[in-house]
Amino acid sequence: MIPDKAPKEDVFHGSEDLRKEAHVPSFEKYKELYLKSIENPEEFWGDIAKDFFWKTKHTGQFLDYNFDVTKGEIFIKCMEGASTNICYNVLDRNVHERKLGDKIAFYWEGNEPGDELTVTYRELLQRVCQFANVLKSQGVKKGDRVSIYMPMVVELVVAMLACVRIGAVHCIVFAGFSAESLCERIMDSQCSLLITADGFYRGDKLINLKVLADEALQKCRDKGFPVQRCIMLKHLSKEAEETPLGSQSPPAKRPCPDLQQEKQGRVRKTRPVPQVPWNLEVDLCWHTLVCGASDECEPEWCNSEDPLFILYTSGSTGKPKGVLHTVSGYMLYTATTFKLVFDHQPDDIYWCTADIGWITGHSYITYGPLANGATSILFEGLPTYPDVSRMWEIVDKYHVTKFYTAPTAIRLLMKYGKEPVQKYKRESLKILGTVGEPINPEAWQWYYTVVGEKRCPIVDTFWQTETGGHVLTPLPAATPMKPGSATFPFFGVVPAILNESGEELEGPSDGYLVFKQPWPGVMRTVYGNHPRFETTYFKKFPGYYVTGDGCRRDKDGYYWITGRIDDMLNVSGHLLSTAEVESALVEHEAVAEAAVVGRPHPVKGESLYCFVTLTDGVTFNKTLEAELKRQVREKIGAIATPDYIQNAPGLPKTRSGKIMRRVLRKIACDERDLGDISTLADSSVVEQLFQNRCCTGV
C-alpha cells in the first residue's frame, strides 16, 4: 500500500529547516508510524490518549466495529468504558495543567479592517462557563440538542463549547443557509433551543440573521414543533453595557458583558444596524442572561460514545443527513491530525479561513487547535473585502505561520494576479494547506510559487464531514508532494480502490475509494436514521466504508481524488445534493420536472446547471428564471443558487424512465461526443436541448 521509498522525481519537498523540528521528519518515519497505527492501534492511539484527561479509563479493545452489513448491524466503538469532557480537555487542561491561561486562543478579525479582538485561554474558559450556566438555567441538560445559527464571532465558539461542557449536543447551521434549511435541521434533530445573533455583514451586505431565525421558528411552529427559547447575541447593536474579557468581577452578579465594544479594540464603521424583531414569549438576550451567571461550571463527564455534535451534510435523496460524531474518538483524531498535518509548534499563529458552520471549522478552527493549545485567527470577513489583498494583509498583521484555505479561494485570487499578494511580505508563512475539494495542479503551482514563494509545503487534505478529520494527506516535512494529489493515508486509515464488482485493485488503478477499517474520528451514525447510515456508506460494498468519491492511484502509490461518483456536486468546496436542488425547483408551480448536473467552473470547481421542464401553458423567460433562482436560494441557501437554468421541453431518459445524467452533463458543457445513447427512449430531445443551451451564466 505504502511504497518502500518515496519517489524523487516530479515531486516537491519541504525545507530542511522544517524537517529539523518536525513531529514526523521523514518519509521513513511516516512509514514506521503508519505501520504501527495499522498493526497495533491500541498502542499507537493509547500513547496519544495519555496526553488527555480521562475521568475513567477505557476497558477492552481500543476499536470495536463491524463494517459488513451481511454480518449484522454496522457499529463503531472507540475506547468503551472511558469518560471525559472535551471542553475540559481543550480549555481547563490548557489553563490549569499546561499553564497556558495567558496565551492567546483567538485573534478575532472582523468584517471591517481594524475590527478586532483577542481572547486568551483563561478568558475563553470564563466565558464558556458563564454561558454553560446560562444554558443550564434554561433547562438544557445532557443529551439535549441545541441549534446554533451564528456568524463567525467568538461567541460562536463560546456557545458550542458551553454545550459540550454540560453534555448537550450542538447542531451548528451555517449562517448562509436559508430559514427553510434551518427549520429542517431544527426539526430533524429535535432541538430544544436556538442560539443566534441580530445580524452580520458579509462585505457590504447586511445579513439580518434574526429575521431568518424567526422565519425558521415560525415554520417549525407551523409544522407542529414549537421551539420554546431563542437566545440572541447583539453582535451589531451597540447599546449593551461593557465589560472586558477577563474581568476580575465576582463570579455572580457580574455586569452585562458586551464583546462588541471591548477595550481591546473592536472598532466598527458607522453602518445600519438591523431592525430586530422580538418575541417576548420566546426571545432572550445573550447579554442579559450572562450578566448574572457564574464563571465557574463543573463539566459533565461523558462516556466515549456519547453524542458530541450533529452536523448536516447534503444527501443524495435530497434530505440532508445528520452526521453524528461522538466524544473520545473525535477528540483524539482532530487533535492528532491538527498536530501532525500542520506540524503544530508552540509559537505558531494558525489561520483556517473556513466557517465553523462546516466540518472544517469544527475540526480545524475549534477542537483540533484548542486541544493543542494553539493560537488561531477567527475571521468573519471575505477574502476580497474591502480589497483582494485582505488575506495577505491579515497574514502579515498577525505573522501567520500555518495557513489553510479552499482551492475556490485560491482560484478566485488567481484572477487578480500576483500584485495583490506581493504587496505584503508573507515572510512568516511556513506551511500552506487546502481543503474542501481536490486542488487543480495549476492552482497548486500558483499557491506554491506566488503565495509561498516556493518555500512552503502544501498539505492538500482529503476528508469529509463523515470522516471527522483528514484521511488522505501529505505530512509537510515527510511527504514529497505532487500537485493535485492527496498523497497517502493518515495514521490508522486503510484505503482501497474497488471496481464496480467490489474487487480490490492493486497498483496503478481507478475506481471507488473505500476504507477497510475505522479510525477514531469516523462518524457513528446518521442521527435518528441508522438504516440510512448503513445504506449510504456500507451497503454497496459490504465490509468497506464507501466515501462516494472516485480515486486514482498512480505508479508511485499516490492517491488522486477524481470527484463524486454519486449525485453530489462540490460547489466552492461545499457538497450539494442534486436531488435537494431539484426538489426546490419542482416546488415552483411552473416546473413539472427538473434535473441538475455540475458544470466545471474556473473558481467554484463546479457550478449548478439546471434543466427544467415546464407545466403546460407556461413560457420560459427571464422573470421565471429569476423566480426559480430565488426559490432555490430561499429553500437551501445562497450557495445553492443555480448558475444556469435551461428550458428543457423533454429530458433524455431510458426506456425505463431513468434520466441519463451523463448526457445532461455533456450538454451543459457543449460536448457532442455523447457515447452510447442507444438506450434513450427518444433521442430527438438531445438535439433540442443542445439548441436551448444557456450561453451565459451568473
C-alpha positions as CSV (number, residue, x, y, z in Angstrom):
1,M,0.0,0.0,0.0
2,I,2.7,2.5,1.1
3,P,5.8,2.4,-1.2
4,D,9.1,1.3,0.3
5,K,10.6,4.6,-0.7
6,A,9.1,7.9,-1.7
7,P,9.7,9.0,-5.4
8,K,12.5,11.5,-6.0
9,E,11.4,12.8,-9.4
10,D,8.5,15.2,-10.3
11,V,7.8,15.9,-6.6
12,F,8.2,18.9,-4.3
13,H,9.8,18.7,-0.8
14,G,9.6,20.7,2.4
15,S,12.6,22.6,3.5
16,E,15.5,21.2,5.6
17,D,14.7,23.8,8.3
18,L,11.2,22.4,8.6
19,R,12.4,18.8,8.9
20,K,14.7,19.7,11.8
21,E,11.9,20.4,14.3
22,A,9.0,18.4,12.6
23,H,7.0,15.8,14.5
24,V,7.3,13.5,11.5
25,P,10.6,14.5,9.9
26,S,10.9,11.9,7.1
27,F,9.1,9.5,4.8
28,E,10.8,6.7,6.6
29,K,9.4,7.9,10.0
30,Y,6.0,8.3,8.4
31,K,6.0,4.7,7.2
32,E,7.2,3.4,10.6
33,L,4.4,5.2,12.4
34,Y,1.8,4.3,9.8
35,L,2.6,0.6,10.1
36,K,2.3,0.8,13.9
37,S,-1.0,2.6,13.7
38,I,-2.4,-0.2,11.5
39,E,-0.8,-3.2,13.2
40,N,-1.1,-2.0,16.8
41,P,-3.7,0.7,17.0
42,E,-4.2,0.1,20.8
43,E,-0.6,1.1,21.5
44,F,-0.5,3.9,18.8
45,W,-3.6,5.7,20.0
46,G,-3.1,4.7,23.6
47,D,0.2,6.7,23.7
48,I,-1.6,9.7,22.2
49,A,-4.5,9.4,24.7
50,K,-2.1,9.8,27.6
51,D,-1.8,13.5,26.9
52,F,-5.6,14.0,27.7
53,F,-7.6,13.9,30.9
54,W,-9.9,10.9,31.5
55,K,-12.3,10.7,34.4
56,T,-12.3,6.9,33.8
57,K,-10.0,4.8,31.7
58,H,-11.3,2.6,28.8
59,T,-11.7,-1.1,29.1
60,G,-11.4,-3.8,26.4
61,Q,-10.1,-3.2,22.8
62,F,-9.4,0.3,21.6
63,L,-11.6,0.0,18.5
64,D,-14.5,-2.4,18.1
65,Y,-16.5,-2.5,14.9
66,N,-18.5,-4.2,12.1
67,F,-18.3,-2.8,8.6
68,D,-20.1,-5.8,6.9
69,V,-23.9,-5.3,6.6
70,T,-24.2,-9.0,5.8
71,K,-23.0,-9.8,9.3
72,G,-25.4,-7.6,11.3
73,E,-25.8,-4.0,12.3
74,I,-23.0,-1.6,11.4
75,F,-21.3,-0.2,14.5
76,I,-18.1,1.6,15.5
77,K,-17.0,1.9,19.1
78,C,-13.8,3.6,20.5
79,M,-12.4,3.4,24.0
80,E,-15.5,1.9,25.6
81,G,-15.6,2.5,29.3
82,A,-13.7,5.7,29.2
83,S,-15.3,9.0,30.2
84,T,-14.1,12.6,29.7
85,N,-15.2,16.0,28.6
86,I,-13.8,17.7,25.5
87,C,-14.4,21.2,26.9
88,Y,-12.3,20.3,29.9
89,N,-9.5,19.0,27.7
90,V,-9.4,22.0,25.3
91,L,-9.7,24.7,28.0
92,D,-9.3,23.6,31.7
93,R,-6.3,21.3,30.8
94,N,-4.6,24.1,28.9
95,V,-5.2,26.7,31.6
96,H,-4.5,24.7,34.8
97,E,-2.2,21.8,33.7
98,R,-0.3,23.3,30.8
99,K,-0.2,26.8,32.3
100,L,-1.4,28.4,29.0
101,G,-4.1,30.6,30.6
102,D,-2.5,33.9,29.4
103,K,-1.8,32.5,25.9
104,I,-4.0,33.9,23.1
105,A,-6.5,31.4,21.9
106,F,-8.0,33.5,19.2
107,Y,-7.3,36.7,17.4
108,W,-10.8,37.7,16.1
109,E,-10.6,39.7,12.8
110,G,-14.0,41.2,11.8
111,N,-15.5,42.0,8.5
112,E,-14.0,45.5,8.6
113,P,-10.3,46.0,8.8
114,G,-9.5,47.3,12.3
115,D,-12.4,45.4,13.8
116,E,-10.5,43.1,16.1
117,L,-10.4,41.3,19.5
118,T,-8.0,39.0,21.3
119,V,-9.2,36.2,23.7
120,T,-6.9,34.2,26.0
121,Y,-7.5,30.6,27.1
122,R,-8.4,31.8,30.6
123,E,-10.9,34.4,29.2
124,L,-12.4,31.8,26.9
125,L,-12.8,29.4,29.8
126,Q,-14.6,32.0,31.9
127,R,-17.0,32.9,29.1
128,V,-17.7,29.3,28.3
129,C,-18.5,28.5,31.9
130,Q,-20.8,31.6,32.1
131,F,-22.8,30.5,29.1
132,A,-22.9,26.9,30.2
133,N,-24.6,28.1,33.3
134,V,-27.0,30.1,31.2
135,L,-27.9,27.0,29.2
136,K,-28.5,25.1,32.4
137,S,-30.7,27.9,33.7
138,Q,-32.8,27.4,30.5
139,G,-33.3,23.8,31.3
140,V,-30.7,22.4,28.8
141,K,-29.3,19.1,30.1
142,K,-27.0,16.3,29.0
143,G,-28.2,14.8,25.6
144,D,-30.4,17.7,24.6
145,R,-29.8,19.2,21.2
146,V,-29.1,22.9,20.7
147,S,-29.1,24.7,17.3
148,I,-26.6,27.4,16.7
149,Y,-27.1,29.8,13.8
150,M,-24.4,32.5,14.2
151,P,-21.7,34.5,12.3
152,M,-18.0,33.9,12.8
153,V,-17.7,35.6,16.2
154,V,-16.0,34.5,19.4
155,E,-19.4,33.8,20.9
156,L,-20.0,31.0,18.4
157,V,-17.0,29.2,19.9
158,V,-18.3,30.0,23.4
159,A,-21.8,28.6,22.5
160,M,-20.5,25.3,21.1
161,L,-18.1,24.7,23.9
162,A,-20.7,25.6,26.5
163,C,-22.9,22.9,25.0
164,V,-20.1,20.4,25.2
165,R,-19.3,21.4,28.8
166,I,-22.8,20.3,30.0
167,G,-23.0,17.3,27.7
168,A,-25.5,18.9,25.3
169,V,-25.3,18.1,21.6
170,H,-24.7,21.1,19.4
171,C,-26.1,21.3,15.9
172,I,-24.5,24.3,14.1
173,V,-26.2,25.6,11.0
174,F,-24.1,27.7,8.5
175,A,-25.3,31.3,8.7
176,G,-25.5,31.4,4.9
177,F,-28.4,28.9,4.9
178,S,-32.0,29.8,4.5
179,A,-34.8,29.8,7.0
180,E,-36.2,26.7,5.4
181,S,-32.8,24.9,5.8
182,L,-32.6,26.0,9.4
183,C,-36.1,24.8,10.1
184,E,-35.5,21.4,8.6
185,R,-32.4,20.9,10.7
186,I,-34.0,22.1,13.9
187,M,-36.9,19.7,13.4
188,D,-34.8,16.7,12.3
189,S,-32.5,17.0,15.3
190,Q,-35.4,17.9,17.7
191,C,-33.5,20.9,19.1
192,S,-35.0,22.4,22.2
193,L,-33.2,25.8,21.9
194,L,-31.8,28.1,19.2
195,I,-28.9,30.4,19.6
196,T,-28.5,33.2,17.0
197,A,-27.4,36.8,16.5
198,D,-29.1,40.0,15.4
199,G,-27.1,40.1,12.1
200,F,-23.8,40.5,10.5
201,Y,-22.1,42.0,7.4
202,R,-20.7,39.9,4.6
203,G,-18.7,42.5,2.9
204,D,-21.1,45.4,2.3
205,K,-24.2,43.2,2.6
206,L,-26.2,43.2,5.8
207,I,-27.5,39.7,6.7
208,N,-30.4,40.1,9.1
209,L,-29.9,36.8,10.8
210,K,-32.6,37.2,13.5
211,V,-35.3,37.7,10.8
212,L,-34.2,34.5,9.2
213,A,-34.2,32.7,12.5
214,D,-37.7,34.0,13.3
215,E,-38.9,32.7,9.9
216,A,-37.4,29.3,10.7
217,L,-39.0,29.2,14.1
218,Q,-42.4,30.1,12.6
219,K,-42.0,27.3,10.1
220,C,-41.3,24.9,13.0
221,R,-44.4,26.1,14.8
222,D,-46.5,25.7,11.6
223,K,-45.3,22.1,11.3
224,G,-46.1,21.3,15.0
225,F,-42.7,21.7,16.5
226,P,-42.5,24.9,18.6
227,V,-39.1,25.8,19.9
228,Q,-39.5,27.3,23.3
229,R,-36.4,29.5,23.6
230,C,-34.2,31.6,21.3
231,I,-31.1,33.3,22.7
232,M,-29.9,36.3,20.6
233,L,-26.5,37.9,20.7
234,K,-26.3,41.6,20.0
235,H,-23.4,41.5,17.5
236,L,-24.1,44.7,15.6
237,S,-26.0,46.5,18.3
238,K,-24.1,48.9,20.5
239,E,-26.3,49.7,23.5
240,A,-25.3,46.9,25.8
241,E,-23.1,47.7,28.8
242,E,-19.4,47.0,28.5
243,T,-17.3,44.5,30.5
244,P,-13.9,43.5,29.2
245,L,-13.0,39.8,28.8
246,G,-11.1,38.6,31.8
247,S,-12.7,41.0,34.3
248,Q,-12.0,40.2,37.9
249,S,-15.5,40.9,38.9
250,P,-17.1,38.4,41.3
251,P,-18.5,35.3,39.6
252,A,-22.1,36.2,40.4
253,K,-23.9,39.4,39.7
254,R,-21.5,40.5,37.0
255,P,-22.3,43.5,34.9
256,C,-23.7,42.7,31.5
257,P,-20.8,41.8,29.2
258,D,-20.6,43.0,25.7
259,L,-17.9,41.5,23.5
260,Q,-18.8,44.1,20.8
261,Q,-17.1,47.1,22.4
262,E,-14.2,45.6,24.3
263,K,-11.4,47.9,25.3
264,Q,-9.2,45.5,23.3
265,G,-10.4,47.3,20.3
266,R,-13.5,46.3,18.3
267,V,-13.9,49.3,16.0
268,R,-16.9,49.5,13.7
269,K,-17.8,51.7,10.7
270,T,-21.0,53.6,11.1
271,R,-23.4,51.2,9.4
272,P,-27.1,50.5,9.6
273,V,-28.0,48.2,12.5
274,P,-30.6,45.5,11.7
275,Q,-34.1,46.1,13.0
276,V,-34.5,43.1,15.4
277,P,-38.0,41.6,15.8
278,W,-38.6,40.5,19.3
279,N,-41.0,37.8,20.6
280,L,-41.3,38.2,24.4
281,E,-42.6,34.6,24.8
282,V,-39.5,33.1,23.1
283,D,-36.6,35.5,22.7
284,L,-33.9,36.1,25.3
285,C,-30.9,38.4,25.2
286,W,-27.5,36.8,25.4
287,H,-26.0,39.8,27.3
288,T,-28.8,40.0,29.9
289,L,-28.6,36.3,30.6
290,V,-24.9,36.1,31.2
291,C,-24.7,39.3,33.3
292,G,-25.7,37.3,36.5
293,A,-24.1,34.0,35.5
294,S,-21.2,32.5,37.4
295,D,-17.9,31.9,35.5
296,E,-17.4,28.6,37.2
297,C,-19.2,25.4,35.9
298,E,-18.2,21.8,36.6
299,P,-18.0,19.8,33.4
300,E,-20.4,16.9,32.7
301,W,-18.4,13.7,32.4
302,C,-19.4,11.9,29.2
303,N,-18.9,8.4,28.0
304,S,-16.7,7.9,25.0
305,E,-19.5,7.1,22.7
306,D,-21.9,9.7,23.9
307,P,-23.0,12.1,21.2
308,L,-20.8,15.2,20.7
309,F,-22.4,17.1,17.8
310,I,-24.7,16.7,14.8
311,L,-23.7,18.4,11.6
312,Y,-25.9,18.2,8.5
313,T,-24.5,17.4,5.1
314,S,-26.3,17.0,1.8
315,G,-27.8,13.7,0.9
316,S,-28.4,12.1,-2.5
317,T,-32.1,11.6,-1.6
318,G,-32.5,15.4,-1.2
319,K,-32.9,15.2,2.6
320,P,-29.8,16.4,4.5
321,K,-28.1,13.8,6.7
322,G,-27.4,14.5,10.3
323,V,-23.8,13.2,10.7
324,L,-23.3,12.3,14.3
325,H,-19.8,12.3,16.0
326,T,-19.0,11.1,19.4
327,V,-16.7,12.2,22.2
328,S,-13.4,10.4,22.7
329,G,-12.5,9.2,19.2
330,Y,-13.3,12.6,17.6
331,M,-11.2,14.4,20.2
332,L,-8.2,12.2,19.7
333,Y,-8.4,12.3,15.9
334,T,-8.9,16.0,15.4
335,A,-6.1,16.8,17.9
336,T,-3.7,14.4,16.3
337,T,-4.4,15.3,12.7
338,F,-4.1,19.0,13.5
339,K,-0.8,18.5,15.3
340,L,0.8,16.3,12.6
341,V,-0.7,17.6,9.4
342,F,0.1,21.2,10.2
343,D,3.2,20.2,12.2
344,H,2.0,22.5,15.0
345,Q,4.7,24.2,17.1
346,P,4.1,26.2,20.3
347,D,4.8,29.6,18.7
348,D,2.7,29.1,15.6
349,I,0.0,31.5,14.5
350,Y,-2.5,29.4,12.7
351,W,-5.3,30.5,10.3
352,C,-8.0,28.4,8.8
353,T,-10.3,30.6,6.7
354,A,-13.3,28.2,6.8
355,D,-16.6,28.9,8.5
356,I,-17.4,27.0,11.7
357,G,-20.8,26.1,10.1
358,W,-18.9,23.5,8.1
359,I,-16.9,20.5,9.4
360,T,-13.6,22.2,8.6
361,G,-14.4,24.9,11.2
362,H,-15.5,22.3,13.8
363,S,-12.3,20.2,13.5
364,Y,-9.7,22.8,12.5
365,I,-10.8,26.1,14.0
366,T,-12.3,24.9,17.3
367,Y,-11.5,21.4,18.5
368,G,-8.1,20.5,16.9
369,P,-6.3,23.8,17.5
370,L,-7.7,24.3,21.0
371,A,-6.7,20.7,22.0
372,N,-3.1,21.6,21.1
373,G,-3.1,24.9,22.9
374,A,-2.8,26.7,19.5
375,T,-3.2,30.4,18.8
376,S,-5.6,30.8,15.9
377,I,-7.3,33.5,13.8
378,L,-11.1,33.6,13.7
379,F,-12.1,35.6,10.6
380,E,-15.6,37.0,10.0
381,G,-14.9,38.7,6.6
382,L,-14.4,37.9,3.0
383,P,-11.1,37.3,1.1
384,T,-11.9,40.1,-1.3
385,Y,-13.3,42.7,1.1
386,P,-12.5,45.6,1.2
387,D,-10.0,44.6,-1.4
388,V,-8.4,41.4,-2.8
389,S,-5.3,41.8,-0.6
390,R,-7.2,41.3,2.6
391,M,-5.9,37.8,3.3
392,W,-2.3,38.7,2.9
393,E,-2.7,41.9,5.0
394,I,-4.0,39.6,7.8
395,V,-1.1,37.2,7.3
396,D,1.4,40.0,7.8
397,K,-0.6,41.6,10.6
398,Y,-0.6,38.5,12.8
399,H,2.6,36.9,11.5
400,V,0.6,33.8,10.4
401,T,2.8,30.7,10.1
402,K,0.3,28.0,9.0
403,F,-2.5,28.9,6.5
404,Y,-5.4,26.7,5.5
405,T,-7.9,27.6,2.8
406,A,-10.0,26.3,0.0
407,P,-9.0,25.8,-3.7
408,T,-12.0,28.0,-4.5
409,A,-10.4,31.0,-2.7
410,I,-7.1,30.3,-4.4
411,R,-8.6,30.3,-7.9
412,L,-10.6,33.4,-7.1
413,L,-7.5,35.3,-6.0
414,M,-5.5,34.0,-9.0
415,K,-7.8,36.1,-11.3
416,Y,-6.3,39.2,-9.8
417,G,-2.7,38.2,-10.5
418,K,0.5,38.4,-8.3
419,E,0.4,42.1,-7.4
420,P,-2.2,42.0,-4.6
421,V,-0.3,39.1,-3.0
422,Q,3.2,40.7,-3.4
423,K,2.1,43.9,-1.7
424,Y,2.7,42.0,1.5
425,K,5.8,40.2,2.7
426,R,4.2,36.9,4.0
427,E,7.7,36.0,5.4
428,S,6.1,34.3,8.4
429,L,4.4,31.6,6.4
430,K,5.8,28.1,6.8
431,I,3.1,25.7,5.7
432,L,0.1,26.1,3.4
433,G,-3.0,23.9,3.2
434,T,-6.0,23.2,1.1
435,V,-9.4,21.8,2.0
436,G,-12.9,21.1,0.6
437,E,-12.1,19.7,-2.9
438,P,-9.2,18.5,-4.9
439,I,-6.9,21.4,-6.0
440,N,-6.1,21.5,-9.7
441,P,-2.4,21.5,-10.5
442,E,-2.4,25.0,-11.9
443,A,-3.9,26.5,-8.7
444,W,-1.4,24.4,-6.7
445,Q,1.5,25.8,-8.6
446,W,0.3,29.4,-8.2
447,Y,-0.3,28.8,-4.4
448,Y,3.1,27.3,-4.0
449,T,5.0,29.7,-6.2
450,V,3.3,33.1,-5.6
451,V,1.9,32.8,-2.1
452,G,4.5,30.5,-0.6
453,E,7.4,31.7,-2.7
454,K,8.5,28.0,-3.3
455,R,9.5,27.6,0.4
456,C,6.2,26.4,2.0
457,P,4.9,22.8,1.5
458,I,1.3,22.4,0.7
459,V,-0.8,19.9,2.6
460,D,-3.6,19.0,0.2
461,T,-6.1,17.3,2.6
462,F,-8.9,14.9,1.6
463,W,-11.6,14.2,4.2
464,Q,-15.3,14.6,4.7
465,T,-17.9,15.7,7.2
466,E,-18.3,12.0,7.9
467,T,-14.6,11.2,8.5
468,G,-14.2,13.9,11.2
469,G,-10.7,14.7,10.1
470,H,-8.0,14.2,7.4
471,V,-7.8,10.7,6.0
472,L,-5.6,11.3,3.0
473,T,-2.9,14.0,3.3
474,P,0.7,14.8,3.0
475,L,2.7,15.5,6.1
476,P,4.7,18.7,5.5
477,A,8.2,17.5,6.3
478,A,7.8,13.9,5.4
479,T,5.8,13.5,2.2
480,P,7.1,14.5,-1.2
481,M,4.3,16.4,-2.8
482,K,2.7,16.0,-6.2
483,P,0.5,19.0,-7.3
484,G,-3.2,17.9,-7.1
485,S,-2.6,14.6,-5.2
486,A,-3.8,14.0,-1.6
487,T,-0.8,11.6,-1.4
488,F,-1.1,8.9,1.3
489,P,-3.3,7.9,4.2
490,F,-3.2,9.4,7.6
491,F,-2.4,7.1,10.6
492,G,-4.9,4.4,11.2
493,V,-6.6,4.8,7.8
494,V,-6.5,1.9,5.4
495,P,-7.7,2.9,1.9
496,A,-8.5,0.6,-1.1
497,I,-9.7,1.1,-4.6
498,L,-12.6,-1.1,-5.8
499,N,-14.0,-1.7,-9.3
500,E,-17.8,-1.9,-9.9
501,S,-17.8,-5.5,-8.9
502,G,-16.3,-4.7,-5.5
503,E,-12.9,-6.3,-6.2
504,E,-9.8,-4.6,-4.8
505,L,-7.5,-3.2,-7.4
506,E,-3.7,-3.3,-7.0
507,G,-1.1,-1.0,-8.3
508,P,-2.0,1.9,-10.7
509,S,-5.8,1.9,-10.9
510,D,-9.0,3.9,-11.0
511,G,-12.2,3.2,-9.1
512,Y,-14.2,3.7,-6.0
513,L,-12.3,5.0,-2.9
514,V,-13.2,3.0,0.2
515,F,-11.7,2.4,3.6
516,K,-11.3,-1.1,5.1
517,Q,-11.4,-0.3,8.8
518,P,-12.5,2.6,11.1
519,W,-10.3,5.3,12.7
520,P,-11.2,7.1,15.9
521,G,-12.9,10.1,14.3
522,V,-15.2,8.5,11.8
523,M,-19.0,9.2,12.2
524,R,-21.1,6.8,14.2
525,T,-24.5,7.1,12.5
526,V,-27.0,9.3,10.8
527,Y,-28.9,11.0,13.6
528,G,-32.3,9.3,14.0
529,N,-31.8,7.1,11.0
530,H,-29.2,4.3,11.4
531,P,-30.6,2.3,8.4
532,R,-29.7,5.3,6.2
533,F,-26.2,5.3,7.6
534,E,-25.8,1.6,6.7
535,T,-27.3,2.1,3.2
536,T,-25.3,5.2,2.3
537,Y,-21.9,4.1,3.4
538,F,-21.8,0.3,3.7
539,K,-24.4,-1.4,1.5
540,K,-22.8,-1.0,-1.9
541,F,-19.6,-2.8,-0.9
542,P,-20.1,-4.9,2.3
543,G,-17.1,-4.8,4.5
544,Y,-16.0,-1.3,3.4
545,Y,-16.8,2.3,4.3
546,V,-17.7,3.9,0.9
547,T,-16.7,7.5,0.5
548,G,-18.8,8.2,-2.6
549,D,-15.6,9.5,-4.3
550,G,-13.7,8.2,-7.3
551,C,-10.0,7.8,-6.9
552,R,-6.9,7.1,-9.0
553,R,-3.7,5.5,-7.6
554,D,-0.5,6.2,-9.7
555,K,2.6,4.1,-10.2
556,D,4.2,5.6,-7.1
557,G,1.2,4.8,-4.9
558,Y,-0.1,8.3,-4.6
559,Y,-3.9,8.8,-4.3
560,W,-5.7,11.3,-6.5
561,I,-9.4,12.2,-5.8
562,T,-11.3,12.3,-9.1
563,G,-14.6,13.6,-7.8
564,R,-18.0,12.4,-6.6
565,I,-19.4,9.3,-8.1
566,D,-23.0,9.7,-6.8
567,D,-25.4,12.6,-7.5
568,M,-23.5,15.1,-5.5
569,L,-21.8,18.4,-6.6
570,N,-18.9,20.1,-5.0
571,V,-19.5,23.8,-5.3
572,S,-16.9,26.1,-3.7
573,G,-15.8,23.2,-1.5
574,H,-19.3,22.5,-0.2
575,L,-21.2,19.4,-1.1
576,L,-24.7,19.9,-2.6
577,S,-27.2,17.3,-3.4
578,T,-28.6,17.4,-6.9
579,A,-31.8,15.9,-5.5
580,E,-32.2,18.7,-3.0
581,V,-31.9,21.4,-5.6
582,E,-34.2,19.5,-7.9
583,S,-36.8,19.3,-5.1
584,A,-36.6,23.0,-4.6
585,L,-37.1,23.7,-8.3
586,V,-40.2,21.4,-8.7
587,E,-41.9,23.1,-5.8
588,H,-42.5,26.0,-8.1
589,E,-45.9,25.7,-9.7
590,A,-44.4,26.3,-13.2
591,V,-42.0,23.4,-13.1
592,A,-43.1,19.9,-13.9
593,E,-39.7,18.2,-13.7
594,A,-36.1,19.2,-13.1
595,A,-32.7,17.7,-13.4
596,V,-29.5,19.2,-12.1
597,V,-25.9,18.5,-13.1
598,G,-22.5,20.0,-12.5
599,R,-20.6,22.1,-15.0
600,P,-16.9,22.9,-14.5
601,H,-16.3,26.4,-13.1
602,P,-12.9,28.2,-13.0
603,V,-13.4,29.5,-9.5
604,K,-16.0,27.3,-7.7
605,G,-14.9,24.0,-9.1
606,E,-18.4,23.1,-10.1
607,S,-21.4,25.2,-10.9
608,L,-25.1,24.2,-10.9
609,Y,-26.6,23.7,-14.3
610,C,-30.4,23.1,-14.1
611,F,-32.7,21.7,-16.7
612,V,-36.4,22.4,-16.1
613,T,-39.5,21.0,-17.9
614,L,-42.4,23.4,-17.5
615,T,-46.0,22.7,-17.0
616,D,-48.4,23.2,-19.9
617,G,-49.0,26.7,-20.9
618,V,-46.0,28.2,-19.1
619,T,-43.4,30.2,-21.0
620,F,-39.8,30.2,-20.0
621,N,-38.4,33.8,-19.6
622,K,-36.1,35.9,-17.5
623,T,-38.7,36.6,-14.9
624,L,-39.4,32.9,-14.4
625,E,-35.6,32.2,-14.3
626,A,-35.1,34.8,-11.6
627,E,-38.1,33.3,-9.6
628,L,-36.6,29.8,-9.8
629,K,-33.2,31.0,-8.6
630,R,-34.8,32.9,-5.8
631,Q,-36.8,29.8,-4.8
632,V,-33.6,27.6,-4.6
633,R,-31.8,30.3,-2.6
634,E,-34.6,30.6,-0.1
635,K,-35.1,26.9,0.3
636,I,-31.4,25.9,0.6
637,G,-29.2,29.0,0.8
638,A,-27.3,31.4,-1.4
639,I,-24.5,28.8,-2.0
640,A,-27.0,26.6,-3.9
641,T,-28.2,29.4,-6.3
642,P,-28.1,27.9,-9.8
643,D,-25.7,29.4,-12.3
644,Y,-27.6,28.2,-15.3
645,I,-31.3,27.3,-15.8
646,Q,-32.2,25.9,-19.2
647,N,-35.7,25.3,-20.6
648,A,-36.0,21.5,-21.3
649,P,-39.2,20.5,-23.1
650,G,-38.0,17.0,-22.6
651,L,-35.2,15.2,-20.7
652,P,-33.1,12.3,-22.0
653,K,-34.5,9.2,-20.4
654,T,-34.0,5.5,-20.8
655,R,-37.0,3.3,-21.7
656,S,-37.4,2.6,-18.0
657,G,-37.7,6.3,-17.3
658,K,-34.3,6.9,-15.8
659,I,-32.7,10.3,-16.6
660,M,-29.3,9.9,-18.3
661,R,-27.4,12.5,-16.4
662,R,-24.1,11.8,-18.2
663,V,-25.9,13.1,-21.3
664,L,-27.0,16.2,-19.5
665,R,-23.5,16.9,-18.3
666,K,-22.3,16.7,-21.9
667,I,-25.0,19.1,-23.0
668,A,-24.2,21.5,-20.1
669,C,-20.5,21.6,-21.3
670,D,-21.5,21.7,-25.0
671,E,-19.7,18.4,-25.7
672,R,-21.1,16.5,-28.7
673,D,-19.4,13.2,-28.0
674,L,-22.2,11.5,-26.1
675,G,-21.1,7.9,-26.3
676,D,-23.7,5.2,-26.5
677,I,-27.2,6.7,-26.3
678,S,-29.0,3.7,-27.9
679,T,-31.0,3.1,-24.7
680,L,-32.7,6.5,-24.9
681,A,-36.4,6.3,-25.3
682,D,-36.4,9.4,-27.5
683,S,-33.1,10.6,-28.8
684,S,-34.6,13.6,-30.5
685,V,-34.7,15.5,-27.2
686,V,-30.9,15.7,-27.2
687,E,-30.6,17.9,-30.2
688,Q,-33.4,20.2,-28.9
689,L,-31.5,20.5,-25.6
690,F,-28.3,21.5,-27.4
691,Q,-30.3,24.2,-29.2
692,N,-31.7,25.5,-26.0
693,R,-28.3,25.6,-24.2
694,C,-27.6,28.5,-21.8
695,C,-24.8,30.6,-23.3
696,T,-24.2,32.7,-20.2
697,G,-24.4,32.3,-16.5
698,V,-24.4,34.2,-13.3
